[in-house]
Short mmCIF file of C-alpha atoms in Angstrom, two decimals:
data_model
loop_
_atom_site.label_atom_id
_atom_site.label_comp_id
_atom_site.label_asym_id
_atom_site.label_seq_id
_atom_site.Cartn_x
_atom_site.Cartn_y
_atom_site.Cartn_z
CA MET A 189 45.75 -19.59 58.85
CA ALA A 190 48.69 -17.35 57.78
CA LYS A 191 50.26 -20.29 56.09
CA LYS A 192 47.16 -20.87 54.03
CA ILE A 193 46.95 -17.33 52.96
CA LEU A 194 50.61 -17.29 51.96
CA LEU A 195 50.07 -20.51 49.91
CA THR A 196 47.12 -19.13 48.20
CA MET A 197 48.97 -15.78 47.32
CA PHE A 198 51.93 -17.76 46.07
CA PHE A 199 49.81 -19.98 43.89
CA MET A 200 47.89 -16.93 42.44
CA GLY A 201 51.27 -15.27 41.85
CA MET A 202 52.46 -18.24 39.88
CA LEU A 203 49.30 -18.13 37.67
CA PHE A 204 50.00 -14.38 37.15
CA LEU A 205 53.62 -14.87 36.21
CA PHE A 206 52.94 -18.06 34.17
CA PRO A 207 49.48 -17.59 32.64
CA SER A 208 50.00 -20.64 30.52
CA LEU A 209 49.62 -22.80 33.55
CA SER A 210 46.03 -23.55 34.39
CA LEU A 211 43.88 -25.76 36.56
CA ALA A 212 42.70 -28.99 35.08
CA ARG A 213 39.15 -28.67 33.94
CA GLU A 214 36.45 -30.28 35.88
CA ASN A 215 32.99 -31.86 34.69
CA VAL A 216 34.17 -31.88 31.05
CA THR A 217 31.17 -32.17 28.78
CA ASP A 218 32.77 -31.86 25.27
CA TRP A 219 36.23 -32.03 23.59
CA TYR A 220 38.89 -29.47 24.41
CA LEU A 221 42.68 -29.57 23.86
CA LYS A 222 44.68 -29.68 27.05
CA ASP A 223 47.98 -29.37 25.21
CA PHE A 224 49.02 -28.86 21.61
CA ASP A 225 52.82 -29.24 20.78
CA SER A 226 53.91 -28.62 17.23
CA ARG A 227 57.51 -29.38 16.08
CA ILE A 228 58.36 -27.88 12.78
CA VAL A 229 61.51 -28.57 10.65
CA VAL A 230 61.92 -26.10 7.83
CA ASN A 231 63.79 -27.79 4.93
CA LYS A 232 65.84 -26.09 2.22
CA ASP A 233 63.57 -27.45 -0.52
CA SER A 234 60.91 -25.11 0.89
CA SER A 235 58.99 -27.82 2.68
CA LEU A 236 57.97 -28.17 6.26
CA ASP A 237 58.19 -31.50 8.24
CA ILE A 238 55.67 -31.14 10.97
CA THR A 239 54.85 -33.40 13.99
CA GLU A 240 51.98 -32.34 16.16
CA THR A 241 51.33 -33.92 19.56
CA ILE A 242 47.81 -33.20 20.67
CA THR A 243 46.38 -34.14 24.07
CA ALA A 244 42.55 -33.88 23.90
CA ASP A 245 40.02 -34.52 26.62
CA CYS A 246 36.28 -35.24 26.25
CA GLY A 247 35.70 -36.21 29.89
CA ASN A 248 32.62 -38.56 30.07
CA ALA A 249 30.87 -36.89 27.15
CA PRO A 250 28.77 -39.52 25.35
CA ASP A 251 29.13 -40.59 21.70
CA LYS A 252 32.70 -39.26 21.02
CA HIS A 253 34.90 -40.87 18.44
CA GLY A 254 37.81 -38.61 17.91
CA ILE A 255 38.86 -35.18 16.65
CA PHE A 256 39.11 -33.28 13.30
CA ARG A 257 42.42 -31.69 12.14
CA ILE A 258 41.80 -29.16 9.35
CA LEU A 259 44.68 -27.66 7.35
CA PRO A 260 44.81 -25.25 4.49
CA THR A 261 46.24 -26.53 1.14
CA GLN A 262 46.51 -23.04 -0.28
CA LEU A 263 47.26 -19.56 0.91
CA ASN A 264 45.73 -16.31 -0.31
CA LEU A 265 48.70 -13.87 -0.44
CA ASN A 266 48.25 -10.44 -1.95
CA GLY A 267 45.14 -11.62 -3.78
CA LYS A 268 47.05 -14.66 -5.24
CA LYS A 269 46.34 -18.28 -4.48
CA VAL A 270 49.36 -20.16 -3.61
CA GLN A 271 49.21 -23.96 -3.41
CA THR A 272 50.66 -25.73 -0.30
CA PRO A 273 50.28 -29.36 -1.02
CA ILE A 274 50.15 -31.52 2.09
CA GLN A 275 51.35 -35.17 2.46
CA LEU A 276 50.15 -37.11 5.52
CA LEU A 277 52.85 -39.53 6.88
CA SER A 278 51.12 -41.00 9.90
CA ILE A 279 48.47 -40.54 12.54
CA THR A 280 49.21 -42.48 15.78
CA ASP A 281 49.06 -42.38 19.62
CA LYS A 282 52.24 -41.64 21.58
CA LYS A 283 53.18 -45.36 21.62
CA GLY A 284 53.16 -45.42 17.77
CA LYS A 285 49.77 -47.25 17.41
CA ALA A 286 48.01 -46.16 14.29
CA TYR A 287 44.58 -44.41 14.53
CA ALA A 288 41.74 -44.99 12.02
CA TYR A 289 41.09 -41.95 10.08
CA GLN A 290 39.40 -40.45 6.92
CA THR A 291 40.75 -37.86 4.62
CA ILE A 292 38.44 -35.26 3.19
CA GLU A 293 39.71 -32.70 0.48
CA ASN A 294 37.59 -29.72 -0.07
CA SER A 295 38.46 -28.00 -3.27
CA GLY A 296 35.98 -25.29 -2.61
CA ASP A 297 37.82 -23.71 0.39
CA GLY A 298 41.17 -25.25 -0.18
CA THR A 299 41.38 -27.39 2.93
CA VAL A 300 42.10 -31.07 3.88
CA THR A 301 40.47 -32.60 6.93
CA TRP A 302 41.53 -35.74 8.83
CA LYS A 303 38.65 -37.21 10.72
CA ILE A 304 40.65 -39.06 13.35
CA GLY A 305 38.95 -41.98 15.14
CA ASP A 306 36.83 -45.02 14.51
CA ALA A 307 33.23 -44.25 13.74
CA LYS A 308 32.26 -47.59 15.34
CA ALA A 309 34.15 -47.04 18.57
CA THR A 310 33.55 -44.35 21.20
CA VAL A 311 36.19 -42.75 23.45
CA THR A 312 36.22 -40.96 26.82
CA GLY A 313 38.66 -38.94 28.86
CA VAL A 314 42.18 -37.98 27.73
CA ASN A 315 43.33 -39.16 24.28
CA GLU A 316 46.69 -38.43 22.60
CA TYR A 317 47.12 -37.97 18.89
CA VAL A 318 50.50 -37.72 17.10
CA ILE A 319 50.06 -36.29 13.56
CA HIS A 320 53.04 -36.30 11.23
CA TYR A 321 52.79 -34.62 7.94
CA LYS A 322 54.80 -32.72 5.19
CA VAL A 323 53.88 -29.27 3.74
CA LYS A 324 55.35 -28.34 0.40
CA ASN A 325 55.88 -24.80 -0.95
CA ALA A 326 55.87 -23.21 2.42
CA ILE A 327 58.53 -20.47 1.63
CA ARG A 328 57.45 -17.27 -0.07
CA PHE A 329 59.85 -15.89 -2.67
CA ASP A 330 59.88 -12.46 -4.28
CA ILE A 331 57.47 -10.89 -1.79
CA PRO A 332 56.59 -7.41 -3.31
CA SER A 333 56.49 -5.78 0.17
CA PHE A 334 60.08 -6.85 0.80
CA ASP A 335 62.31 -4.76 -1.44
CA ASN A 336 65.46 -5.52 0.53
CA GLY A 337 66.03 -9.04 -0.74
CA LEU A 338 64.25 -11.15 1.79
CA ASP A 339 62.23 -14.48 1.61
CA GLU A 340 59.57 -15.42 4.12
CA LEU A 341 58.03 -18.32 6.03
CA TYR A 342 54.37 -17.67 6.64
CA TRP A 343 52.52 -20.36 8.42
CA ASN A 344 49.53 -20.79 10.70
CA LEU A 345 51.18 -22.68 13.61
CA SER A 346 47.99 -23.92 15.38
CA GLY A 347 45.33 -23.41 12.70
CA ASN A 348 42.16 -21.25 12.90
CA PHE A 349 39.74 -24.08 12.07
CA TRP A 350 39.48 -25.57 15.52
CA ASP A 351 35.98 -25.70 16.98
CA LEU A 352 37.61 -26.58 20.36
CA GLN A 353 39.43 -24.51 22.84
CA ILE A 354 43.14 -24.89 23.29
CA ASP A 355 44.35 -24.47 26.87
CA LYS A 356 48.08 -24.70 26.09
CA PHE A 357 50.05 -24.37 22.75
CA HIS A 358 53.65 -24.64 22.07
CA ALA A 359 55.49 -24.59 18.79
CA THR A 360 59.17 -25.17 17.90
CA ILE A 361 60.45 -24.07 14.56
CA LYS A 362 63.89 -25.41 13.55
CA PHE A 363 65.47 -23.62 10.57
CA PRO A 364 68.56 -24.51 8.53
CA GLN A 365 71.72 -23.20 10.10
CA GLU A 366 71.84 -20.35 7.70
CA VAL A 367 68.72 -18.76 9.30
CA THR A 368 69.58 -17.22 12.68
CA GLN A 369 68.15 -14.70 15.08
CA GLN A 370 70.73 -12.17 13.91
CA ASN A 371 69.79 -12.29 10.13
CA SER A 372 66.00 -12.72 10.50
CA ALA A 373 62.99 -10.80 11.70
CA VAL A 374 59.89 -12.25 13.38
CA GLU A 375 56.29 -11.14 13.16
CA TYR A 376 53.26 -12.92 14.43
CA TYR A 377 49.50 -12.57 14.85
CA THR A 378 47.09 -14.20 17.32
CA GLY A 379 43.32 -14.51 17.63
CA ASP A 380 40.68 -14.86 14.94
CA ALA A 381 41.56 -15.10 11.26
CA GLY A 382 42.85 -11.58 10.01
CA SER A 383 43.54 -10.30 13.50
CA LYS A 384 46.82 -8.33 14.04
CA GLU A 385 46.79 -8.83 17.86
CA LYS A 386 49.72 -10.40 19.67
CA THR A 387 48.30 -10.86 23.20
CA LEU A 388 47.69 -14.64 23.03
CA ALA A 389 51.35 -15.69 22.38
CA THR A 390 54.99 -14.93 22.96
CA PHE A 391 58.12 -16.03 21.15
CA ASN A 392 61.78 -16.52 21.87
CA TRP A 393 64.92 -18.03 20.18
CA SER A 394 65.92 -20.98 22.19
CA ALA A 395 68.96 -21.59 19.89
CA PRO A 396 70.58 -19.64 17.08
CA ASN A 397 68.26 -21.29 14.51
CA VAL A 398 65.41 -22.43 16.74
CA LEU A 399 62.36 -20.28 17.24
CA GLU A 400 59.73 -21.14 19.84
CA PHE A 401 56.18 -19.76 20.50
CA ASN A 402 54.11 -20.28 23.59
CA SER A 403 50.44 -19.36 24.17
CA THR A 404 49.71 -16.99 26.99
CA GLY A 405 46.24 -18.20 27.67
CA THR A 406 43.38 -20.40 26.32
CA LEU A 407 42.80 -20.12 22.61
CA LEU A 408 39.10 -19.99 21.93
CA GLN A 409 37.33 -21.60 19.05
CA LYS A 410 38.67 -20.40 15.67
CA GLN A 411 41.51 -18.60 17.25
CA GLY A 412 45.12 -19.36 16.24
CA ILE A 413 48.64 -18.34 16.14
CA THR A 414 50.32 -17.31 12.80
CA ALA A 415 54.16 -16.74 12.39
CA SER A 416 55.91 -14.66 9.66
CA VAL A 417 59.68 -14.98 9.59
CA VAL A 418 61.76 -13.19 7.02
CA PHE A 419 65.39 -13.97 6.22
CA PRO A 420 67.96 -13.43 3.45
CA ARG A 421 67.44 -14.91 0.03
CA ASN A 422 69.31 -17.76 -1.62
CA ILE A 423 68.97 -20.06 1.35
CA PHE A 424 66.01 -22.04 0.18
CA THR A 425 65.26 -23.48 -3.27
CA ARG A 426 62.00 -22.82 -5.04
CA TYR A 427 59.42 -25.49 -5.03
CA VAL A 428 58.61 -26.92 -8.43
CA PRO A 429 55.19 -28.50 -8.58
CA ASN A 430 54.80 -31.87 -10.37
CA PHE A 431 52.54 -32.59 -13.35
CA TRP A 432 49.73 -33.85 -11.09
CA GLU A 433 49.84 -30.96 -8.81
CA LEU A 434 49.60 -28.57 -11.88
CA TYR A 435 47.09 -30.43 -13.96
CA GLY A 436 45.50 -33.01 -11.60
CA GLU A 437 42.34 -30.90 -11.11
CA TYR A 438 41.84 -30.73 -14.87
CA PHE A 439 42.39 -34.41 -15.19
CA PHE A 440 39.11 -35.11 -13.31
CA TYR A 441 37.31 -33.22 -16.05
CA LEU A 442 38.77 -35.60 -18.66
CA ILE A 443 37.51 -38.75 -16.98
CA PRO A 444 33.89 -38.26 -18.00
CA ILE A 445 34.87 -37.34 -21.61
CA VAL A 446 37.09 -40.43 -22.03
CA PHE A 447 34.49 -42.53 -20.41
CA PHE A 448 31.76 -41.13 -22.72
CA LEU A 449 33.88 -42.01 -25.80
CA ILE A 450 34.42 -45.58 -24.58
CA ILE A 451 30.71 -46.13 -23.75
CA PHE A 452 29.65 -44.42 -27.03
CA ALA A 453 31.87 -46.88 -28.96
CA VAL A 454 30.26 -49.90 -27.14
CA TRP A 455 26.77 -48.39 -27.89
CA LYS A 456 27.63 -47.86 -31.52
CA LYS A 457 28.49 -51.54 -31.90
CA TYR A 458 25.82 -53.08 -29.68
CA GLY A 459 23.15 -50.41 -29.31
CA LYS A 460 22.76 -48.29 -32.53
CA ASP A 461 19.90 -49.39 -34.61
CA PRO A 462 20.12 -50.11 -38.34
CA VAL A 463 18.74 -47.26 -40.50
CA VAL A 464 15.76 -48.04 -42.72
CA ASN A 465 15.47 -45.35 -45.33
CA LYS A 466 12.15 -46.11 -46.79
CA THR A 467 8.95 -44.14 -47.05
CA ILE A 468 6.38 -45.26 -44.49
CA ILE A 469 3.33 -46.74 -46.13
CA ALA A 470 0.08 -47.75 -44.40
CA GLU A 471 -0.13 -51.22 -42.88
CA TYR A 472 -3.62 -52.52 -42.38
CA GLU A 473 -2.66 -55.20 -39.77
CA ILE A 474 -0.31 -55.19 -36.83
CA PRO A 475 2.90 -56.66 -38.24
CA GLU A 476 3.63 -60.28 -37.38
CA ASN A 477 0.58 -60.14 -34.96
CA LEU A 478 2.79 -58.44 -32.29
CA SER A 479 1.27 -57.90 -28.87
CA PRO A 480 1.17 -54.26 -27.69
CA ALA A 481 4.07 -54.81 -25.28
CA GLU A 482 6.23 -56.39 -28.08
CA ALA A 483 5.34 -53.60 -30.49
CA GLY A 484 6.06 -50.97 -27.85
CA MET A 485 9.29 -52.42 -26.72
CA LEU A 486 10.54 -52.76 -30.34
CA ILE A 487 9.71 -49.15 -30.88
CA LYS A 488 11.87 -48.15 -27.93
CA SER A 489 14.62 -50.64 -28.87
CA GLY A 490 13.92 -52.69 -25.76
CA GLY A 491 12.80 -49.93 -23.53
CA PHE A 492 9.64 -50.13 -21.44
CA ASP A 493 6.76 -47.89 -20.61
CA ASN A 494 3.77 -48.19 -18.25
CA ALA A 495 1.35 -47.58 -21.06
CA PHE A 496 2.24 -51.06 -22.35
CA ILE A 497 0.55 -52.59 -19.39
CA THR A 498 -2.64 -50.75 -20.01
CA ALA A 499 -2.50 -51.63 -23.75
CA GLU A 500 -1.94 -55.32 -22.79
CA MET A 501 -4.80 -55.35 -20.37
CA ILE A 502 -7.24 -54.07 -23.11
CA TRP A 503 -5.74 -56.60 -25.54
CA LEU A 504 -6.35 -59.45 -23.06
CA ALA A 505 -9.88 -58.23 -22.53
CA SER A 506 -10.62 -57.93 -26.21
CA ARG A 507 -9.42 -61.49 -26.78
CA GLY A 508 -11.60 -62.93 -23.96
CA PHE A 509 -9.04 -63.34 -21.11
CA ILE A 510 -10.36 -60.62 -18.97
CA THR A 511 -13.77 -58.92 -18.41
CA ILE A 512 -13.69 -55.26 -17.40
CA LYS A 513 -16.56 -53.54 -15.41
CA GLU A 514 -16.62 -49.88 -14.82
CA ILE A 515 -17.55 -49.00 -11.15
CA GLU A 516 -18.68 -45.51 -10.14
CA ASN A 517 -18.32 -44.71 -6.48
CA LYS A 518 -20.38 -41.85 -5.09
CA ILE A 519 -19.86 -40.14 -1.81
CA LEU A 520 -22.23 -37.22 -1.23
CA PHE A 521 -21.65 -34.85 -4.17
CA PHE A 522 -18.39 -36.47 -5.23
CA SER A 523 -17.92 -39.47 -7.48
CA SER A 524 -14.94 -41.57 -8.62
CA LYS A 525 -14.44 -44.34 -11.20
CA ASP A 526 -12.78 -47.66 -10.65
CA TYR A 527 -12.63 -50.82 -12.67
CA GLU A 528 -13.34 -54.37 -11.65
CA LEU A 529 -11.21 -56.95 -13.53
CA THR A 530 -12.32 -60.53 -13.74
CA ARG A 531 -10.09 -63.33 -15.10
CA ASN A 532 -12.00 -65.71 -17.33
CA ASP A 533 -11.20 -69.41 -17.09
CA GLU A 534 -9.27 -70.07 -20.32
CA PRO A 535 -6.28 -72.25 -19.37
CA GLU A 536 -5.69 -73.68 -22.87
CA SER A 537 -5.83 -70.19 -24.54
CA GLU A 538 -3.65 -68.73 -21.86
CA ALA A 539 -0.98 -71.28 -22.67
CA ALA A 540 -0.59 -69.63 -26.03
CA LEU A 541 0.21 -66.21 -24.70
CA ASN A 542 3.73 -64.92 -24.73
CA GLU A 543 5.82 -64.60 -21.57
CA VAL A 544 5.12 -60.91 -21.05
CA GLN A 545 1.33 -61.40 -21.34
CA LYS A 546 1.45 -64.36 -18.92
CA LYS A 547 3.48 -62.35 -16.29
CA ILE A 548 1.04 -59.41 -16.63
CA LEU A 549 -2.00 -61.73 -16.26
CA GLU A 550 -0.47 -63.61 -13.26
CA ASN A 551 0.51 -60.41 -11.38
CA ILE A 552 -2.85 -58.70 -11.93
CA PHE A 553 -4.72 -61.51 -10.21
CA ALA A 554 -2.08 -62.53 -7.82
CA GLY A 555 -4.23 -61.27 -4.88
CA GLY A 556 -7.37 -62.98 -6.12
CA ASN A 557 -10.15 -62.85 -8.70
CA PRO A 558 -11.84 -60.56 -9.37
CA VAL A 559 -9.66 -57.58 -8.44
CA MET A 560 -10.19 -53.75 -8.38
CA LEU A 561 -7.80 -51.82 -10.58
CA SER A 562 -7.15 -49.25 -7.79
CA SER A 563 -5.81 -52.04 -5.54
CA LEU A 564 -2.95 -52.60 -7.96
CA LYS A 565 -1.47 -49.17 -7.67
CA ASP A 566 0.66 -49.94 -4.57
CA SER A 567 1.97 -53.23 -5.57
CA PHE A 568 1.94 -53.80 -9.34
CA TYR A 569 4.77 -51.44 -10.00
CA LYS A 570 7.19 -53.71 -8.23
CA LYS A 571 6.72 -56.29 -10.89
CA LEU A 572 7.48 -53.97 -13.85
CA PRO A 573 11.32 -54.72 -13.90
CA ALA A 574 10.58 -58.43 -14.26
CA ILE A 575 7.99 -57.86 -17.02
CA SER A 576 10.40 -55.55 -18.77
CA GLU A 577 13.30 -58.14 -18.74
CA ALA A 578 10.87 -60.82 -19.95
CA GLY A 579 9.93 -58.54 -22.91
CA LYS A 580 13.59 -57.99 -23.88
CA LYS A 581 14.20 -61.76 -23.72
CA LEU A 582 11.19 -62.32 -25.86
CA LEU A 583 12.32 -59.88 -28.52
CA ALA A 584 15.83 -61.27 -28.55
CA SER A 585 14.38 -64.89 -28.99
CA LYS A 586 12.58 -63.61 -32.04
CA ASN A 587 15.79 -62.05 -33.35
CA LEU A 588 14.32 -58.64 -33.25
CA ILE A 589 17.00 -57.13 -30.93
CA PHE A 590 20.49 -58.30 -30.18
CA ALA A 591 20.76 -60.47 -26.99
CA ASN A 592 24.24 -59.05 -26.33
CA GLY A 593 22.80 -55.50 -26.24
CA VAL A 594 20.26 -56.58 -23.62
CA LYS A 595 23.03 -58.08 -21.35
CA ILE A 596 25.29 -55.03 -21.81
CA GLY A 597 22.44 -52.73 -20.94
CA ILE A 598 21.94 -54.64 -17.67
CA ILE A 599 25.55 -54.44 -16.91
CA PHE A 600 25.60 -50.70 -17.58
CA LYS A 601 22.62 -50.15 -15.12
CA VAL A 602 24.26 -52.25 -12.44
CA LEU A 603 27.63 -50.42 -12.85
CA ALA A 604 25.85 -47.10 -12.85
CA ALA A 605 24.28 -47.87 -9.49
CA PHE A 606 27.70 -48.93 -8.11
CA LEU A 607 29.32 -45.73 -9.52
CA ALA A 608 26.60 -43.48 -8.09
CA PHE A 609 26.92 -45.01 -4.69
CA SER A 610 30.75 -44.57 -4.78
CA ALA A 611 30.39 -41.07 -6.05
CA PHE A 612 28.62 -39.84 -2.91
CA ALA A 613 31.30 -41.39 -0.83
CA ILE A 614 34.08 -39.92 -2.78
CA LEU A 615 32.45 -36.39 -2.67
CA GLU A 616 33.35 -36.26 1.01
CA SER A 617 37.12 -36.47 0.21
CA SER A 618 37.23 -34.91 -3.28
CA ILE A 619 34.59 -32.86 -4.93
CA PHE A 620 36.04 -32.93 -8.45
CA LEU A 621 36.65 -36.73 -8.50
CA GLY A 622 33.23 -37.39 -6.95
CA LEU A 623 31.48 -35.29 -9.50
CA SER A 624 33.44 -36.96 -12.37
CA VAL A 625 32.36 -40.45 -11.06
CA LEU A 626 28.68 -39.28 -10.74
CA ILE A 627 28.75 -38.00 -14.31
CA CYS A 628 30.08 -41.38 -15.48
CA ALA A 629 27.19 -43.08 -13.63
CA ILE A 630 24.72 -40.79 -15.43
CA ILE A 631 26.28 -41.61 -18.81
CA LEU A 632 25.98 -45.40 -18.06
CA VAL A 633 22.24 -44.95 -17.11
CA VAL A 634 21.54 -43.14 -20.29
CA PHE A 635 23.27 -45.62 -22.62
CA GLY A 636 21.91 -48.55 -20.44
CA PHE A 637 18.38 -47.55 -21.67
CA LEU A 638 19.57 -47.00 -25.18
CA MET A 639 21.62 -50.16 -25.28
CA PRO A 640 19.42 -52.87 -26.88
CA LYS A 641 19.93 -52.72 -30.63
CA ARG A 642 17.35 -53.84 -33.25
CA THR A 643 18.47 -56.40 -35.68
CA VAL A 644 17.82 -55.72 -39.43
CA MET A 645 14.66 -57.85 -39.09
CA GLY A 646 13.66 -55.82 -36.02
CA ALA A 647 14.31 -52.48 -37.86
CA GLU A 648 12.20 -53.73 -40.74
CA LEU A 649 9.38 -54.71 -38.40
CA ASN A 650 9.64 -51.42 -36.59
CA TRP A 651 9.16 -49.60 -39.99
CA LYS A 652 5.93 -51.70 -40.47
CA ILE A 653 4.68 -50.75 -36.99
CA SER A 654 5.07 -47.05 -38.11
CA GLY A 655 3.01 -47.89 -41.14
CA PHE A 656 0.26 -49.48 -38.92
CA LYS A 657 0.25 -46.36 -36.86
CA LEU A 658 -0.11 -44.24 -40.01
CA PHE A 659 -3.13 -46.38 -41.01
CA MET A 660 -4.78 -45.74 -37.64
CA GLU A 661 -4.08 -41.91 -37.84
CA THR A 662 -5.56 -41.70 -41.51
CA VAL A 663 -8.34 -44.29 -41.40
CA ASP A 664 -10.88 -41.81 -42.78
CA LYS A 665 -8.96 -41.81 -46.05
CA ASP A 666 -9.63 -45.51 -46.60
CA ARG A 667 -13.09 -46.26 -45.24
CA ALA A 668 -13.67 -49.17 -47.62
CA ALA A 669 -10.75 -51.13 -46.22
CA PHE A 670 -11.98 -50.44 -42.80
CA TYR A 671 -15.50 -51.62 -43.28
CA GLU A 672 -14.19 -54.96 -44.33
CA LYS A 673 -12.65 -55.50 -40.88
CA GLU A 674 -14.62 -57.28 -38.12
CA ASN A 675 -14.55 -55.80 -34.54
CA ILE A 676 -11.74 -53.39 -35.80
CA PHE A 677 -12.44 -50.94 -32.91
CA GLU A 678 -11.71 -53.42 -30.21
CA LYS A 679 -8.86 -55.07 -32.08
CA CYS A 680 -7.05 -51.81 -32.59
CA LEU A 681 -7.89 -50.10 -29.35
CA PRO A 682 -4.87 -51.54 -27.46
CA TYR A 683 -2.60 -50.18 -30.11
CA ALA A 684 -4.29 -46.81 -30.01
CA ILE A 685 -3.38 -46.79 -26.23
CA LEU A 686 0.18 -47.85 -27.16
CA PHE A 687 0.53 -45.06 -29.68
CA GLY A 688 -1.06 -42.48 -27.29
CA MET A 689 -3.95 -41.84 -29.56
CA THR A 690 -6.91 -43.30 -27.60
CA LYS A 691 -9.14 -40.24 -27.83
CA LEU A 692 -8.35 -39.79 -31.54
CA TRP A 693 -9.18 -43.47 -32.23
CA ILE A 694 -12.60 -43.18 -30.58
CA LYS A 695 -13.37 -39.97 -32.35
CA LYS A 696 -12.51 -41.52 -35.74
CA MET A 697 -14.79 -44.56 -34.94
CA GLN A 698 -17.62 -42.19 -34.14
CA GLU A 699 -17.04 -40.36 -37.42
CA LEU A 700 -16.89 -43.60 -39.41
CA TYR A 701 -19.82 -45.56 -37.96
CA GLY A 702 -21.89 -42.62 -36.57
CA ALA A 703 -22.31 -41.45 -33.03
CA GLN A 704 -25.54 -43.41 -32.53
CA TYR A 705 -23.99 -46.76 -33.58
CA PHE A 706 -20.94 -46.20 -31.56
CA ALA A 707 -22.96 -45.26 -28.45
CA ASN A 708 -25.04 -48.52 -28.67
CA HIS A 709 -21.86 -50.62 -29.44
CA VAL A 710 -20.78 -52.29 -26.17
CA PRO A 711 -18.09 -55.06 -26.36
CA ILE A 712 -18.92 -58.33 -24.55
CA TRP A 713 -15.74 -57.83 -22.52
CA TYR A 714 -16.57 -54.38 -21.16
CA THR A 715 -19.38 -52.99 -18.99
CA GLY A 716 -19.51 -49.25 -19.02
CA ASN A 717 -19.11 -46.20 -21.30
CA LEU A 718 -16.17 -46.84 -23.69
CA SER A 719 -16.24 -43.25 -24.91
CA THR A 720 -14.89 -42.12 -21.56
CA LEU A 721 -11.90 -44.36 -21.75
CA ASP A 722 -8.63 -42.47 -21.70
#
């Protein structure tokens, strides 16, 4: 019994005399650092060559992949930001086998993070990481508070970014032979960032130019050890940043500008429309008998709008391909309108339709005949890209827009999607580069939609379309010409929808023919009240 008591007292005494020794943890449920050893070589070019050997334990905790090592790439000294560029040399285990890792640079808080470990592989128990990197510009020159001709090494040895506890920390700092215990002075700080406490570490000179630090207990999350060593001047040479370190951040701003100029040049050649400097005069017929979608896409230089579908549906109905029936659904005191679309059996006439109209007709009745308009809302939109591409090809085949412009526009959009996807991945490692790539993607999207270019013939036809629109807007000024037209209301209604003037067109028809005539006039292809059509 006495022997057990003596052994217990001896063991407790050892813990008291050597507090850095501790019992191994049991029932580990998350990462902690069992041991953290940092070996720092201070070079005369003001750089630090650092090798960190970290022993981390996550026990049997599930879904663990590795650790994060976060380092500052700039210091804030006396209100001035000082850049300390970091170059990673390797991340391996103790046997030299390389680890998978990801580098994340955060320009906002001036840090670099190494996410060490494979996202597809989990780890358990004790893992060892050897991180070898170089820090530039680590020596502080001309420190205002040192008026006696001294320079300084100021470096956070362990780092204050750890979300893990560190049970044991040791650092060895090897200076050039000119820096010794006799001509230098050591200051250090432990604990949370900004703390002036010294209770969590001790230091000693193990050789004339070798300084060592040891933790005295467990460092909690966000706690660290920072060393300040001052020594005579003219031992170290000042760090001279290279061009990229000085202006690299601004270079990222130039990328979108240069990219814009290149894309603008391509657009100017293949996307800028010819200018037609002629006064718009009224056209009494739709030029070249263009369908609403053709006219609309020519107006937009190959662009597409959902209104084109509605206009084409009315066009198809007014030409006998579709019958439209207005349905009013009543539930208690509430009512809603829907439309039943019936496809008329006109195979020979349908064969004469253009490809856009054929696609619209086929996709409307893909689920059967007849069909309710409301049933198309959740599925028809998926067909719009194919209809749009068919329209561009149609205009190109008629020599109204340049085919090359259509192809380049598609390339721009595909490349924009790739750049946008890449930008979000790059943002994790570099904010400035990621934003630059994202802006380039936006530039591509904009010019992708502007890309198709009208030919001279297309520009002339677009000018005539403007004249046809003018005629519809000012029809009351030329009633005689209007009375000569047969079924003018139905024939022009699709184009009124295209031009966004449906209500105005109905109002003008009522004014021209009289409200009574218009109220009694019901097209054969429509059952319902046309005056409520919007």
